mmCIF file of C-alpha atoms in Angstrom:
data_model
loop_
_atom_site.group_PDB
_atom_site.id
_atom_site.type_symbol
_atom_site.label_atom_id
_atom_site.label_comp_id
_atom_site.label_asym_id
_atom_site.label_seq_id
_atom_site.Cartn_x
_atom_site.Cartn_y
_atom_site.Cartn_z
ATOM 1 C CA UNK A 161 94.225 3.905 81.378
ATOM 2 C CA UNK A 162 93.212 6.173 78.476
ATOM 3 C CA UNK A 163 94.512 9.511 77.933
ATOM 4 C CA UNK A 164 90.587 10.834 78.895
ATOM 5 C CA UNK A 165 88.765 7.913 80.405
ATOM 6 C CA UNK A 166 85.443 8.818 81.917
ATOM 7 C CA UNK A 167 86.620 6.137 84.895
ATOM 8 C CA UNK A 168 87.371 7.539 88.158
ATOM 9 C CA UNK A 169 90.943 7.612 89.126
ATOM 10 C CA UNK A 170 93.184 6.915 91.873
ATOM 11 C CA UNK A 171 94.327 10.365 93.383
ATOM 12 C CA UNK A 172 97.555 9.894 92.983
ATOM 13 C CA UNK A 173 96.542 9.992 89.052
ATOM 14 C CA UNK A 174 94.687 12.348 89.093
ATOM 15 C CA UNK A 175 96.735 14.809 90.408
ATOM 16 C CA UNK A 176 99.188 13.880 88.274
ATOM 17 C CA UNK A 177 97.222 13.854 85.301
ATOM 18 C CA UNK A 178 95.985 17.388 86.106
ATOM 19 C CA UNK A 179 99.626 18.677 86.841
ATOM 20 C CA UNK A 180 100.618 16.913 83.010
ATOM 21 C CA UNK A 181 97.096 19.136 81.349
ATOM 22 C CA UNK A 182 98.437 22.083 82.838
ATOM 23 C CA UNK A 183 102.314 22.015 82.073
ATOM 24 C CA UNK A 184 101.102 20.757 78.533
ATOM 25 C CA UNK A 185 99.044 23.837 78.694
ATOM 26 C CA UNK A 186 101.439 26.362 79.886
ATOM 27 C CA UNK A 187 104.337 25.062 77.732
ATOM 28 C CA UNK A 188 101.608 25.105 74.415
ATOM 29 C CA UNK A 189 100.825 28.552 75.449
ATOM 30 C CA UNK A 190 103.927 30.047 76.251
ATOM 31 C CA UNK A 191 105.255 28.845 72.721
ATOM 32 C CA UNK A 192 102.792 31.013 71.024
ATOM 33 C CA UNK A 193 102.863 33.859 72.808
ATOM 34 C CA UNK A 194 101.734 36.455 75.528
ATOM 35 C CA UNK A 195 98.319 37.139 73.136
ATOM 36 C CA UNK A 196 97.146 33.465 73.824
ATOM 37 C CA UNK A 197 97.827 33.598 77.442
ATOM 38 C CA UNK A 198 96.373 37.219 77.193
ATOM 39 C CA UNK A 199 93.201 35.679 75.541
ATOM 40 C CA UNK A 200 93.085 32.803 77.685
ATOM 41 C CA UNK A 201 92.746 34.916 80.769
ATOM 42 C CA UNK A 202 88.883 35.726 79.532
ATOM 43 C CA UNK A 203 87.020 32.684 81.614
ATOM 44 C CA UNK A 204 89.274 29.671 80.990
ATOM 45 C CA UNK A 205 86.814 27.427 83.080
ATOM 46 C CA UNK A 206 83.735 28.635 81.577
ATOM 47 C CA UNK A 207 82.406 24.790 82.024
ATOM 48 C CA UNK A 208 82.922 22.777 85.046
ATOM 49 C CA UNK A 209 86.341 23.490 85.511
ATOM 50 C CA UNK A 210 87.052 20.527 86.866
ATOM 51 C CA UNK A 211 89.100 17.424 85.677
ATOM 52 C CA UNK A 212 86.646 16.633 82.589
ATOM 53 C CA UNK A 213 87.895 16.641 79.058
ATOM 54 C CA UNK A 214 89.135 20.443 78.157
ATOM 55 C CA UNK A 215 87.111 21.734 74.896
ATOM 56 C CA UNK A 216 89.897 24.061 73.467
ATOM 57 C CA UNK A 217 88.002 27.117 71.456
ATOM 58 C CA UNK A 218 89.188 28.834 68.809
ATOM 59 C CA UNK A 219 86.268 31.385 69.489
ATOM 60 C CA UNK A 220 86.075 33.411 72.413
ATOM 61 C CA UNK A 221 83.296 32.353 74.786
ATOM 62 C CA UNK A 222 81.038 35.536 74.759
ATOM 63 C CA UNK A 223 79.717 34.838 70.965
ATOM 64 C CA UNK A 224 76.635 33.004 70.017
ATOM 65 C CA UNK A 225 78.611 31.119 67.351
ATOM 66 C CA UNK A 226 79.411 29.105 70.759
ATOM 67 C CA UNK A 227 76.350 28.132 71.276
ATOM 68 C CA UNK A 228 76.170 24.381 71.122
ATOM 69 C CA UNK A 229 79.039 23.908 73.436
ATOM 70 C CA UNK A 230 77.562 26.773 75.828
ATOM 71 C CA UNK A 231 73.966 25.105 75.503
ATOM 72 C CA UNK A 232 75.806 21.492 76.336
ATOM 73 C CA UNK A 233 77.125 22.953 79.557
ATOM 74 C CA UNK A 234 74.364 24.944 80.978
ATOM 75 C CA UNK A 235 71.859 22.606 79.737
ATOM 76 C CA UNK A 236 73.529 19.876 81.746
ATOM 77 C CA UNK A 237 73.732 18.004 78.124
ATOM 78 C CA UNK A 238 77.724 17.013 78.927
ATOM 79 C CA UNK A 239 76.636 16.013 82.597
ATOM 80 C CA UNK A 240 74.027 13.322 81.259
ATOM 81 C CA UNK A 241 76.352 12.114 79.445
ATOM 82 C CA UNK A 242 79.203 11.865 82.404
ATOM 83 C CA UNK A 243 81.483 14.361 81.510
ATOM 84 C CA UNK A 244 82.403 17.858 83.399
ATOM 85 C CA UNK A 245 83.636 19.600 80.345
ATOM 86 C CA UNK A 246 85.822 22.779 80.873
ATOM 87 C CA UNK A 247 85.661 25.241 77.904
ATOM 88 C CA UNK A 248 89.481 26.729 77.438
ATOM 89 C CA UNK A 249 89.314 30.018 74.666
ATOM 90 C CA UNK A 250 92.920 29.954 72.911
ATOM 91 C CA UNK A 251 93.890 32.658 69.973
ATOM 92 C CA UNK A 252 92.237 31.159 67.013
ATOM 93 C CA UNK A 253 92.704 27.826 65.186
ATOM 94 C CA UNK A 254 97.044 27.432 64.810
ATOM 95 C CA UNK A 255 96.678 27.666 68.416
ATOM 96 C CA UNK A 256 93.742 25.175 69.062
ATOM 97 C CA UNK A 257 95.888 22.856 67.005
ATOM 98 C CA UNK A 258 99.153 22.970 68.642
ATOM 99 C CA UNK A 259 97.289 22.771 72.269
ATOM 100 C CA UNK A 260 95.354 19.931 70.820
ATOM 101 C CA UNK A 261 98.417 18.166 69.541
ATOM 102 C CA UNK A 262 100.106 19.247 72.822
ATOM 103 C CA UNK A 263 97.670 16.534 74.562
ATOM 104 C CA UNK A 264 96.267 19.421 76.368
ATOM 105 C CA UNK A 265 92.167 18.726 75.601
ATOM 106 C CA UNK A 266 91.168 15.909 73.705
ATOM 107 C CA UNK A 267 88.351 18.041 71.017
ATOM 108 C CA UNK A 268 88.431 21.280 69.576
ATOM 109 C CA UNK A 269 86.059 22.818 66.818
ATOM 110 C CA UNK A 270 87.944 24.899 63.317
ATOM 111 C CA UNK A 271 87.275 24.871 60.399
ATOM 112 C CA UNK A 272 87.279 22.341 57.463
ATOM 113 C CA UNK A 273 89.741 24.665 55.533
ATOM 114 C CA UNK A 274 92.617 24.382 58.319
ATOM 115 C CA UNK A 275 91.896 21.079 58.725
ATOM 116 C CA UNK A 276 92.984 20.023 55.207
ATOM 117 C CA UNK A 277 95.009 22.479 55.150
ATOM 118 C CA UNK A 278 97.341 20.722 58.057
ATOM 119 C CA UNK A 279 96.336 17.401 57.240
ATOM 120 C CA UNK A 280 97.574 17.952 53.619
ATOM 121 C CA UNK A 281 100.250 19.774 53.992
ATOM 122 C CA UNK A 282 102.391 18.303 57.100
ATOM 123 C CA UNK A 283 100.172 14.937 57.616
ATOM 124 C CA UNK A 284 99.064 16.098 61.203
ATOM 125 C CA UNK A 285 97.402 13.517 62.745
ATOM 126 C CA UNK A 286 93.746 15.520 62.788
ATOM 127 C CA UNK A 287 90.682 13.793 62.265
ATOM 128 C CA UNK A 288 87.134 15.717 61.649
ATOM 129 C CA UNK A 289 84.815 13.677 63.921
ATOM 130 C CA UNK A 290 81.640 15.482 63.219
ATOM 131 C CA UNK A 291 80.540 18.304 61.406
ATOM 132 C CA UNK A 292 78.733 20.873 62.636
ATOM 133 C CA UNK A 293 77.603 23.501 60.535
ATOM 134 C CA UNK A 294 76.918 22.860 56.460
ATOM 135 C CA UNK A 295 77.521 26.626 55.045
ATOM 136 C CA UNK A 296 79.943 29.314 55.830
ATOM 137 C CA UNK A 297 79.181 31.020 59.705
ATOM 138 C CA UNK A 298 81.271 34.197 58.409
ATOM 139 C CA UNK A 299 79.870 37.182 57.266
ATOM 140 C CA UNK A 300 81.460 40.110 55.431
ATOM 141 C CA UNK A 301 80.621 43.532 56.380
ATOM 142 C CA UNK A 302 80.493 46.419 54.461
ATOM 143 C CA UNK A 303 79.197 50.197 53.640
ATOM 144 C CA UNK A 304 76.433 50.286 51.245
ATOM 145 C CA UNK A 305 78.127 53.416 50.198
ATOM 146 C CA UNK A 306 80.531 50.607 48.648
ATOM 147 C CA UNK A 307 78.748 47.963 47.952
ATOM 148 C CA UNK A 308 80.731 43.984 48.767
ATOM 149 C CA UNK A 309 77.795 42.356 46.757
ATOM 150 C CA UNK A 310 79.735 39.936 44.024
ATOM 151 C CA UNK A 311 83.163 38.580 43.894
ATOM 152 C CA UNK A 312 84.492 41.522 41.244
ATOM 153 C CA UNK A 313 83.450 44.079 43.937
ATOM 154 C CA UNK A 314 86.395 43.017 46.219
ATOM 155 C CA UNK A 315 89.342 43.556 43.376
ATOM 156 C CA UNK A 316 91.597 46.284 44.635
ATOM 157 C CA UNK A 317 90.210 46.783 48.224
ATOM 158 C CA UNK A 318 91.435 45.745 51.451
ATOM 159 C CA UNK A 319 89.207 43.316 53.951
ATOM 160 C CA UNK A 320 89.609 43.444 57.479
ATOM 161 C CA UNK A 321 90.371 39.618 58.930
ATOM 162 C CA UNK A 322 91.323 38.667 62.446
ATOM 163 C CA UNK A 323 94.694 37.460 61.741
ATOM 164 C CA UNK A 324 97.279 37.055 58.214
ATOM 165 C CA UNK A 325 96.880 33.965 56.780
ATOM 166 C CA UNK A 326 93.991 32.721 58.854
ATOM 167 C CA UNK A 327 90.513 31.180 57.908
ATOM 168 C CA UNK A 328 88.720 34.368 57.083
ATOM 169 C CA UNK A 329 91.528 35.414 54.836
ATOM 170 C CA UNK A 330 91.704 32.049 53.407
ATOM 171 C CA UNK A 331 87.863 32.418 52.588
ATOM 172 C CA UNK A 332 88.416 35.918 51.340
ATOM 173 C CA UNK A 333 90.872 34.700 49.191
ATOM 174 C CA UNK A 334 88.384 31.479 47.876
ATOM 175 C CA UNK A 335 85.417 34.108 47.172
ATOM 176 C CA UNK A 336 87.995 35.561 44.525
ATOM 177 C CA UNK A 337 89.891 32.932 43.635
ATOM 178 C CA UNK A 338 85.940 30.612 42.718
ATOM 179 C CA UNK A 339 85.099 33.771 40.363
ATOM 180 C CA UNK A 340 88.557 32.932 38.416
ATOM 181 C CA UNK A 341 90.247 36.272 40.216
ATOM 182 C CA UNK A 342 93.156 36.856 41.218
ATOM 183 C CA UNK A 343 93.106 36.871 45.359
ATOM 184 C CA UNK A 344 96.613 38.769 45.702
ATOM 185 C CA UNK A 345 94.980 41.305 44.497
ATOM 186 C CA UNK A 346 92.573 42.310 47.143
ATOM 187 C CA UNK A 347 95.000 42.996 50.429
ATOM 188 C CA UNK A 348 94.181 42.086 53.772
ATOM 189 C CA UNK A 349 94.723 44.127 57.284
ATOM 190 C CA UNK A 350 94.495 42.758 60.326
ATOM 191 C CA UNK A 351 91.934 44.793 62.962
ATOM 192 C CA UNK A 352 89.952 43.832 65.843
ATOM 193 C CA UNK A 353 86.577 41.906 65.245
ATOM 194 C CA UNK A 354 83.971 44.543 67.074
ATOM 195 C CA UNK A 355 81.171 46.206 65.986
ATOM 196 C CA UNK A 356 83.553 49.496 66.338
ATOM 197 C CA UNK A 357 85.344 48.542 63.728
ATOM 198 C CA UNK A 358 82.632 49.298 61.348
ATOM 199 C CA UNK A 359 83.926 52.971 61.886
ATOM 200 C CA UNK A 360 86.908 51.982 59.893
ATOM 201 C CA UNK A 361 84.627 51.084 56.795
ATOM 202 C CA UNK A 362 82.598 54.340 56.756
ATOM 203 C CA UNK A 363 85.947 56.143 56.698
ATOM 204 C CA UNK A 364 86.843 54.330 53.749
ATOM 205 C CA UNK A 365 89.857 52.832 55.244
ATOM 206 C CA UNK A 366 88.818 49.165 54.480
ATOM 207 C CA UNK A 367 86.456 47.753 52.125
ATOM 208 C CA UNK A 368 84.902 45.525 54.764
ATOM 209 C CA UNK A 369 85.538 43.275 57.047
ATOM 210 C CA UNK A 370 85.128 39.488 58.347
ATOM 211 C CA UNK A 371 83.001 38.640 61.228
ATOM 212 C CA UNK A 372 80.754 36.292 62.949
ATOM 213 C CA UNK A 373 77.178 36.247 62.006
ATOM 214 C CA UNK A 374 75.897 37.684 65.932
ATOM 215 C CA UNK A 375 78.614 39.950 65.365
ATOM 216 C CA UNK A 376 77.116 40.975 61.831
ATOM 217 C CA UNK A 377 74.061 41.201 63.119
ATOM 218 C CA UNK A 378 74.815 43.678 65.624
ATOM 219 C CA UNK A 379 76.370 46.095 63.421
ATOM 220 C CA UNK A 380 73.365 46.149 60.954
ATOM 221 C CA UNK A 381 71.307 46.846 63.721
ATOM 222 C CA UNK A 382 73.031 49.830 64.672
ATOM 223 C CA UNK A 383 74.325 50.945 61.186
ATOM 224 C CA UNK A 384 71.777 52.296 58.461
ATOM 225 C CA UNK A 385 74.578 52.110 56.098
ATOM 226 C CA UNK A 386 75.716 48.519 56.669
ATOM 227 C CA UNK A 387 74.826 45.022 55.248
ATOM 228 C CA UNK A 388 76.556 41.787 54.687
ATOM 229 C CA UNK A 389 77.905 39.350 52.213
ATOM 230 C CA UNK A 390 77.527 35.733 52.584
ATOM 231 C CA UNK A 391 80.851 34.012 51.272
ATOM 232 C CA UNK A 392 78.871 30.686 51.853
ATOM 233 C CA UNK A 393 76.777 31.531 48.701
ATOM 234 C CA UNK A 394 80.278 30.864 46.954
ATOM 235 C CA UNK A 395 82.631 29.017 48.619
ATOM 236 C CA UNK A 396 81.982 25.361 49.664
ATOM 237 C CA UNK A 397 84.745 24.472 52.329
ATOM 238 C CA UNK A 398 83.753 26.838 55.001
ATOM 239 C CA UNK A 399 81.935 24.214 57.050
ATOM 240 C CA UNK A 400 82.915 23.949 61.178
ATOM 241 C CA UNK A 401 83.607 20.678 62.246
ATOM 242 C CA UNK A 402 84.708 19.028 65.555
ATOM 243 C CA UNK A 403 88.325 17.586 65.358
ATOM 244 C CA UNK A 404 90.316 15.139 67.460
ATOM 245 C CA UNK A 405 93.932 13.532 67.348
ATOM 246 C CA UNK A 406 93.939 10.336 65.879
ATOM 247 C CA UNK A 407 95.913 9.355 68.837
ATOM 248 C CA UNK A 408 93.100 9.819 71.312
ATOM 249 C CA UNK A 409 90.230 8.459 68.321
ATOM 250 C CA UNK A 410 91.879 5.276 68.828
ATOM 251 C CA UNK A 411 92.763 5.425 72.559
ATOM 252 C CA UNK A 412 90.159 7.388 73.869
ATOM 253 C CA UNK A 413 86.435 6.708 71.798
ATOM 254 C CA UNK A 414 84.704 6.850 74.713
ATOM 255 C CA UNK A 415 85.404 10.186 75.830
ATOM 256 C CA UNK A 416 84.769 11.547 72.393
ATOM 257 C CA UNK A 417 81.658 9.626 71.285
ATOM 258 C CA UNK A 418 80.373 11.134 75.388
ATOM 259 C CA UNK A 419 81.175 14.792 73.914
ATOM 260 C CA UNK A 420 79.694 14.043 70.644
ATOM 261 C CA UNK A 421 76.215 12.833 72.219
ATOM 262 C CA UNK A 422 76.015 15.650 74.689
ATOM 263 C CA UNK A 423 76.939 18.222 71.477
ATOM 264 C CA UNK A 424 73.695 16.611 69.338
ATOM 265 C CA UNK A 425 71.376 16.856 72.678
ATOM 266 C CA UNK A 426 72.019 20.523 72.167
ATOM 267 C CA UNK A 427 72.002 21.200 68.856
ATOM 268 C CA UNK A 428 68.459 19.184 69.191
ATOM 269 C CA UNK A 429 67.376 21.216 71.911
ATOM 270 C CA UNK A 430 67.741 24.452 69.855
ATOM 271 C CA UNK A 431 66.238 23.198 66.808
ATOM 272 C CA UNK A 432 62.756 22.052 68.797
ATOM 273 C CA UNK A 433 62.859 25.541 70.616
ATOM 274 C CA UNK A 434 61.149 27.660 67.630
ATOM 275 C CA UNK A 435 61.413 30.769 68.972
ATOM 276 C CA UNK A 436 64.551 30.149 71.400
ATOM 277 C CA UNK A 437 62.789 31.088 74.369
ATOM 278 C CA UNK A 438 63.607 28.005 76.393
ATOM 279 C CA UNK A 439 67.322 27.910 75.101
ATOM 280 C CA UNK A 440 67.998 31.158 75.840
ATOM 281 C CA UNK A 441 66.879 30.957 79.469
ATOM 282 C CA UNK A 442 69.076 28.351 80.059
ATOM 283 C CA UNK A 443 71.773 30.041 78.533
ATOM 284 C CA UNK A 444 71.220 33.351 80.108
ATOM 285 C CA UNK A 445 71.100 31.532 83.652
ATOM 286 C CA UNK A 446 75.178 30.747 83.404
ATOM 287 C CA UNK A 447 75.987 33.593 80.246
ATOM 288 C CA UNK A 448 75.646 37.120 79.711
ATOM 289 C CA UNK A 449 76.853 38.742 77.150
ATOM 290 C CA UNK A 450 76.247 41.797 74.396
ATOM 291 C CA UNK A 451 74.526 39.379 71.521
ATOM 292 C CA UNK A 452 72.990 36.647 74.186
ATOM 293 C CA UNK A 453 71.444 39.719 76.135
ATOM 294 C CA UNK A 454 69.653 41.193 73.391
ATOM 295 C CA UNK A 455 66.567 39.518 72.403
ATOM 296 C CA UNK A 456 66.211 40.582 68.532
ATOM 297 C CA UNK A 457 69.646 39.904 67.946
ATOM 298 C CA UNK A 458 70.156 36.777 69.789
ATOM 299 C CA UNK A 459 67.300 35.373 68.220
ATOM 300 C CA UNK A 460 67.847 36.417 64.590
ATOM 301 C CA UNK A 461 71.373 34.827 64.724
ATOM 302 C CA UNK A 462 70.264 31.688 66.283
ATOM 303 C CA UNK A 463 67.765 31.117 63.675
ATOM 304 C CA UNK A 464 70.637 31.561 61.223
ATOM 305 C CA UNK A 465 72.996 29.143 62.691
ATOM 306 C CA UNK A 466 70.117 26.206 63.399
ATOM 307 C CA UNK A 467 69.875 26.519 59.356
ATOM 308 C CA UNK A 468 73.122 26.028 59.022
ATOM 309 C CA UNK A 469 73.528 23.022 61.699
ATOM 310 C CA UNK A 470 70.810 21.434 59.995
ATOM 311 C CA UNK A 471 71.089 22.248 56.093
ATOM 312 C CA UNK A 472 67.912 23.585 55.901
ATOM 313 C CA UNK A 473 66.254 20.488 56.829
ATOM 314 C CA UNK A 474 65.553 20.130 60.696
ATOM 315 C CA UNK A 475 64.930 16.342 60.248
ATOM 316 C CA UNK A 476 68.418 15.795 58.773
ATOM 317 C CA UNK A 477 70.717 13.757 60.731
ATOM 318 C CA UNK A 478 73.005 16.322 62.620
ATOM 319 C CA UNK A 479 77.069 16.384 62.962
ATOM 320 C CA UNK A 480 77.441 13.517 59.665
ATOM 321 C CA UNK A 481 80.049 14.409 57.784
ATOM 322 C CA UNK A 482 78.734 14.376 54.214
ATOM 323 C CA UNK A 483 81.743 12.750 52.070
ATOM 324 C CA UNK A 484 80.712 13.864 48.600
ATOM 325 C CA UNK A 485 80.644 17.746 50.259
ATOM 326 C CA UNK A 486 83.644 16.792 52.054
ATOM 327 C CA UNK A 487 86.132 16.050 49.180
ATOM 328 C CA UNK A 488 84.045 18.482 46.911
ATOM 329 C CA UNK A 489 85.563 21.245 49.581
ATOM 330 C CA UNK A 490 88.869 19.446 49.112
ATOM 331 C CA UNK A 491 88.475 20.121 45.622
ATOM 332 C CA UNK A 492 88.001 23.619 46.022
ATOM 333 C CA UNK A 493 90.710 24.217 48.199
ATOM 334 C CA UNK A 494 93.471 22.271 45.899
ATOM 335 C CA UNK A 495 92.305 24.196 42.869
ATOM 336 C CA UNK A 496 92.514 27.438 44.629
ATOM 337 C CA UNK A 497 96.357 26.448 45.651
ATOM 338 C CA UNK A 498 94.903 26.860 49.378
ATOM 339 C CA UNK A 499 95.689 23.005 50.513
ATOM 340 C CA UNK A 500 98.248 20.245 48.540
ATOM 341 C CA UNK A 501 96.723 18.190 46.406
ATOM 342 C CA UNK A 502 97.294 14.396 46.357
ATOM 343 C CA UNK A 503 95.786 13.440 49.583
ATOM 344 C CA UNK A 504 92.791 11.401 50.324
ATOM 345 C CA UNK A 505 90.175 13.242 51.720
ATOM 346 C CA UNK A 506 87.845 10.411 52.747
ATOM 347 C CA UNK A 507 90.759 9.277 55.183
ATOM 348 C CA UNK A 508 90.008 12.827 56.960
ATOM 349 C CA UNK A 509 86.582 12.200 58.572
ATOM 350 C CA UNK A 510 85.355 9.614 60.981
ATOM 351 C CA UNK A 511 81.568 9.207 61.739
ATOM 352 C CA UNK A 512 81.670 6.203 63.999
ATOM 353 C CA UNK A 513 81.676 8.510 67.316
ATOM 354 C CA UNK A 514 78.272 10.343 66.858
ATOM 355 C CA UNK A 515 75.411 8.828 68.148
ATOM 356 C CA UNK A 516 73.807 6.007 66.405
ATOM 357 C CA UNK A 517 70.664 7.743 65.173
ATOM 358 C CA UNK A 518 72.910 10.218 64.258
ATOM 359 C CA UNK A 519 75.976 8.134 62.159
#
């Protein structure tokens, strides 16, 4: 039997499958640390909770930036599709990568610049099996008191990023390193990703800092002072995608190709829904939280992210992973010394899971 097969099994299996998921889980957590299991604490079955396929998050669940896989379970988009998928929050994408690798859930979503970066660098067996958004979903805040408006701007003054060495450094560092700069040479602190910490930006005591786009949103609406840099409008490998283990690609298709289909159902419900009114009931019927609650801003960063799912261009096909963008982010990242170079790039992707209208 497959790894995730949608097929019911015996009970003896299933019990023993679900004791396996959760020492795989446990042991994947415990080796990196009491923040993960602190951060996995938040609402680890978010989705069914049952024994479905586990969606492993780099993200915590309260942001819209989760919307597709929050739509997919409210919206029942998973269920017609036969699975009961639980949505597990983990401490950002090293960890979403070792619990993937771990066995423990057999999807998670990062970012295209970690996934070359592993694939690249220690030929981890990570495969990009659809890609979901086609532009950067960061956004760099800053005081208009010090303006964050071109690449030179950031030379000599610290960003705030989530974690050292992570994706929104990495971009940080890309923004420079595109303009022919020298990244070392704008230092990065780690702080918490809130709208509070915009208090440590009027103080002076960073330049800015890296957040997501509800997140960005929320802070310009409360901050006279504040406004935001798009790294997207320079850097080319910041695209999200949805990534598996090869293992399960070729053990597994059905379970993925089921996740994949009930993923495009939502992404298709929120690009018919013009003014979100129908998406966000659904979503607000299971979800509440600060950026979901609030009309204005849930509605001004959904319309943001549907441009970015679709490229501009609501009748595109949705998830394909583009391989001239692909390796053209490949590009970027070997030239900017942020992934080895050598490798072939066009080995990294797989469209033959997403749905046929959409592959």
């Amino acid at each position: 039997m497959p790894a995730h097969s949608l097929t019911p099994p015996s009970p003896s299996a299933f019990s023993r499958r679900s004791f396996l998921r959760r020492s795989a889980l446990a042991t994947a957590l415990a080796a990196a640390g009491p923040t993960v299991l602190s951060a996995c604490g938040a609402s680890p079955a978010a989705g069914g909770g049952g024994d479905g396929p586990t969606f492993l998050s780099y993200l915590p669940l309260e942001t819209l930036s989760m919307a597709p896989e929050l739509l997919a379970v409210a919206g029942g988009h998973f269920g017609k599709h036969g699975l009961d998928v639980t949505l597990q929050p983990v401490k950002g994408s090293p960890q979403a990568m070792q619990t993937l690798l771990a066995g423990v859930g057999p999807v998670t979503r990062i970012g295209q610049i970690d996934v070359m970066t592993a694939v690249a660098e220690s030929d981890q067996p990570l495969v990009n099996i659809g890609t979901l958004t086609r532009g950067s979903s960061l956004r760099f805040v800053y005081s208009k008191e010090n303006p964050l408006t071109k690449p030179e701007d950031f030379v000599g003054k610290t960003m705030g990023v989530p974690s050292e060495g992570g994706t929104s450094s990495k971009v940080v560092s890309l923004v420079l390193a595109n303009a022919g700069l020298d990244p070392s040479k704008t230092p990065r602190q780690v702080v918490g990703l809130t709208p509070g910490t915009f208090n440590l930006v009027q103080q002076g005591r960073l330049a800015g800092y890296v957040v997501s786009i509800d997140t960005a949103n929320i802070v310009l609406s409360q901050h006279e002072d504040a406004a935001a840099f798009d790294p997207g409008t320079t850097v080319r490998s910041d695209s999200q995608c949805y990534v598996a283990d090869r293992n399960i690609v070729r053990d597994d298709p059905d379970t993925l190709k089921a996740f994949l289909a009930g993923i495009q159902d939502a992404l298709a419900a929120f690009v018919a829904d013009e003014n979100f009114e129908e998406t966000l009931g659904v979503l607000r019927e299971k979800y509440s939280f600060a950026t979901l609650d609030d009309d204005a801003i849930a509605v001004q960063s959904l319309t943001a992210m549907r441009e970015l799912w679709t490229g501009g261009d609501p009748a595109a096909p949705l998830l394909v992973t583009d391989e001239a963008e692909w390796k053209a982010g490949y590009d970027e990242l070997t030239a900017a010394d942020e992934a080895a170079p050598g490798g072939d790039s066009s080995t990294w992707f797989d469209n033959s899971l997403l749905p046929a209208a959409a592959a």
